[in-house]
């Protein structure tokens, strides 16, 4: 397992997510992402290329971010999703959802 601390940051319209996210640390990352989405108030690209792990809680977090963005009239486009995350999304019948936002 990777020991890279998870991080989410917003810069120039890109919300970057990096590090190892799992069930034990997803909530602070989710909360910070929600705060940044609300603060941005505009369409964002969500860069997933820095993820060090693949876990179902990441998909859950992305769905939560999407719901929040939708409530605010903001679009999220996911880029750089690791292949393992796309495969996990397919197992959860979310591959079309994830890829339609890339």
XYZ file of C-alpha atoms in Angstrom:
102
model
C 0.000 0.000 0.000
C 1.200 3.492 -0.814
C 1.953 5.936 1.971
C 1.487 9.105 -0.092
C -0.727 11.494 1.859
C -3.879 12.381 -0.061
C -4.191 15.924 -1.295
C -6.726 17.955 -3.246
C -5.949 21.413 -4.567
C -7.457 23.928 -6.957
C -5.344 25.886 -9.405
C -6.358 27.606 -12.647
C -9.646 25.738 -13.033
C -8.127 22.332 -12.297
C -8.990 20.388 -9.156
C -6.065 17.990 -8.688
C -6.433 14.885 -6.542
C -3.319 12.982 -5.546
C -1.962 10.464 -3.084
C -3.371 7.327 -1.516
C -7.081 7.602 -0.742
C -8.863 4.843 1.169
C -11.761 4.375 3.575
C -9.668 5.676 6.467
C -8.875 9.076 4.973
C -11.482 9.806 2.296
C -13.714 12.110 4.365
C -11.241 15.000 4.781
C -10.383 14.783 1.059
C -14.068 14.757 0.124
C -14.797 17.710 2.416
C -11.894 19.751 1.046
C -12.908 18.967 -2.531
C -16.474 20.078 -1.796
C -15.163 23.311 -0.292
C -12.979 23.986 -3.332
C -15.799 23.210 -5.789
C -18.075 25.616 -3.938
C -15.378 28.313 -3.836
C -14.583 27.949 -7.549
C -18.186 28.485 -8.626
C -17.337 27.560 -12.225
C -16.791 24.493 -14.407
C -13.723 22.522 -13.376
C -11.457 19.798 -14.692
C -10.750 17.169 -12.037
C -7.281 15.692 -12.611
C -7.101 12.150 -11.229
C -3.672 11.290 -12.646
C -1.970 11.737 -9.264
C -3.975 9.037 -7.494
C -1.701 6.446 -5.911
C -4.485 3.967 -5.094
C -7.711 2.665 -6.577
C -10.587 2.143 -4.171
C -14.373 2.196 -4.378
C -14.446 5.100 -1.909
C -12.802 7.232 -4.606
C -15.759 6.587 -6.914
C -18.120 7.457 -4.075
C -16.214 10.693 -3.451
C -16.375 11.627 -7.146
C -20.123 10.974 -7.195
C -20.549 13.232 -4.144
C -18.517 15.966 -5.824
C -20.620 15.610 -8.978
C -23.875 15.921 -7.048
C -22.634 19.026 -5.265
C -21.374 20.595 -8.489
C -24.691 19.849 -10.197
C -26.607 21.584 -7.391
C -24.437 24.652 -7.989
C -24.835 24.543 -11.769
C -21.166 23.638 -12.201
C -19.796 20.927 -14.520
C -16.952 18.620 -13.577
C -14.840 16.894 -16.228
C -12.658 14.040 -14.979
C -9.263 13.592 -16.629
C -6.360 11.234 -16.081
C -8.397 8.490 -14.410
C -6.080 5.528 -13.788
C -7.027 2.436 -15.780
C -7.702 0.495 -12.571
C -10.203 3.155 -11.477
C -11.953 2.941 -14.862
C -12.077 -0.868 -14.472
C -13.514 -0.533 -10.969
C -16.087 1.910 -12.312
C -17.057 -0.683 -14.932
C -17.646 -3.285 -12.212
C -19.923 -0.781 -10.478
C -21.761 0.127 -13.710
C -20.217 3.603 -13.498
C -17.760 3.421 -16.403
C -20.081 5.290 -18.766
C -20.670 7.946 -16.113
C -16.946 8.419 -15.439
C -15.928 8.424 -19.091
C -18.767 10.715 -20.182
C -17.193 13.368 -18.007
C -13.728 13.108 -19.500
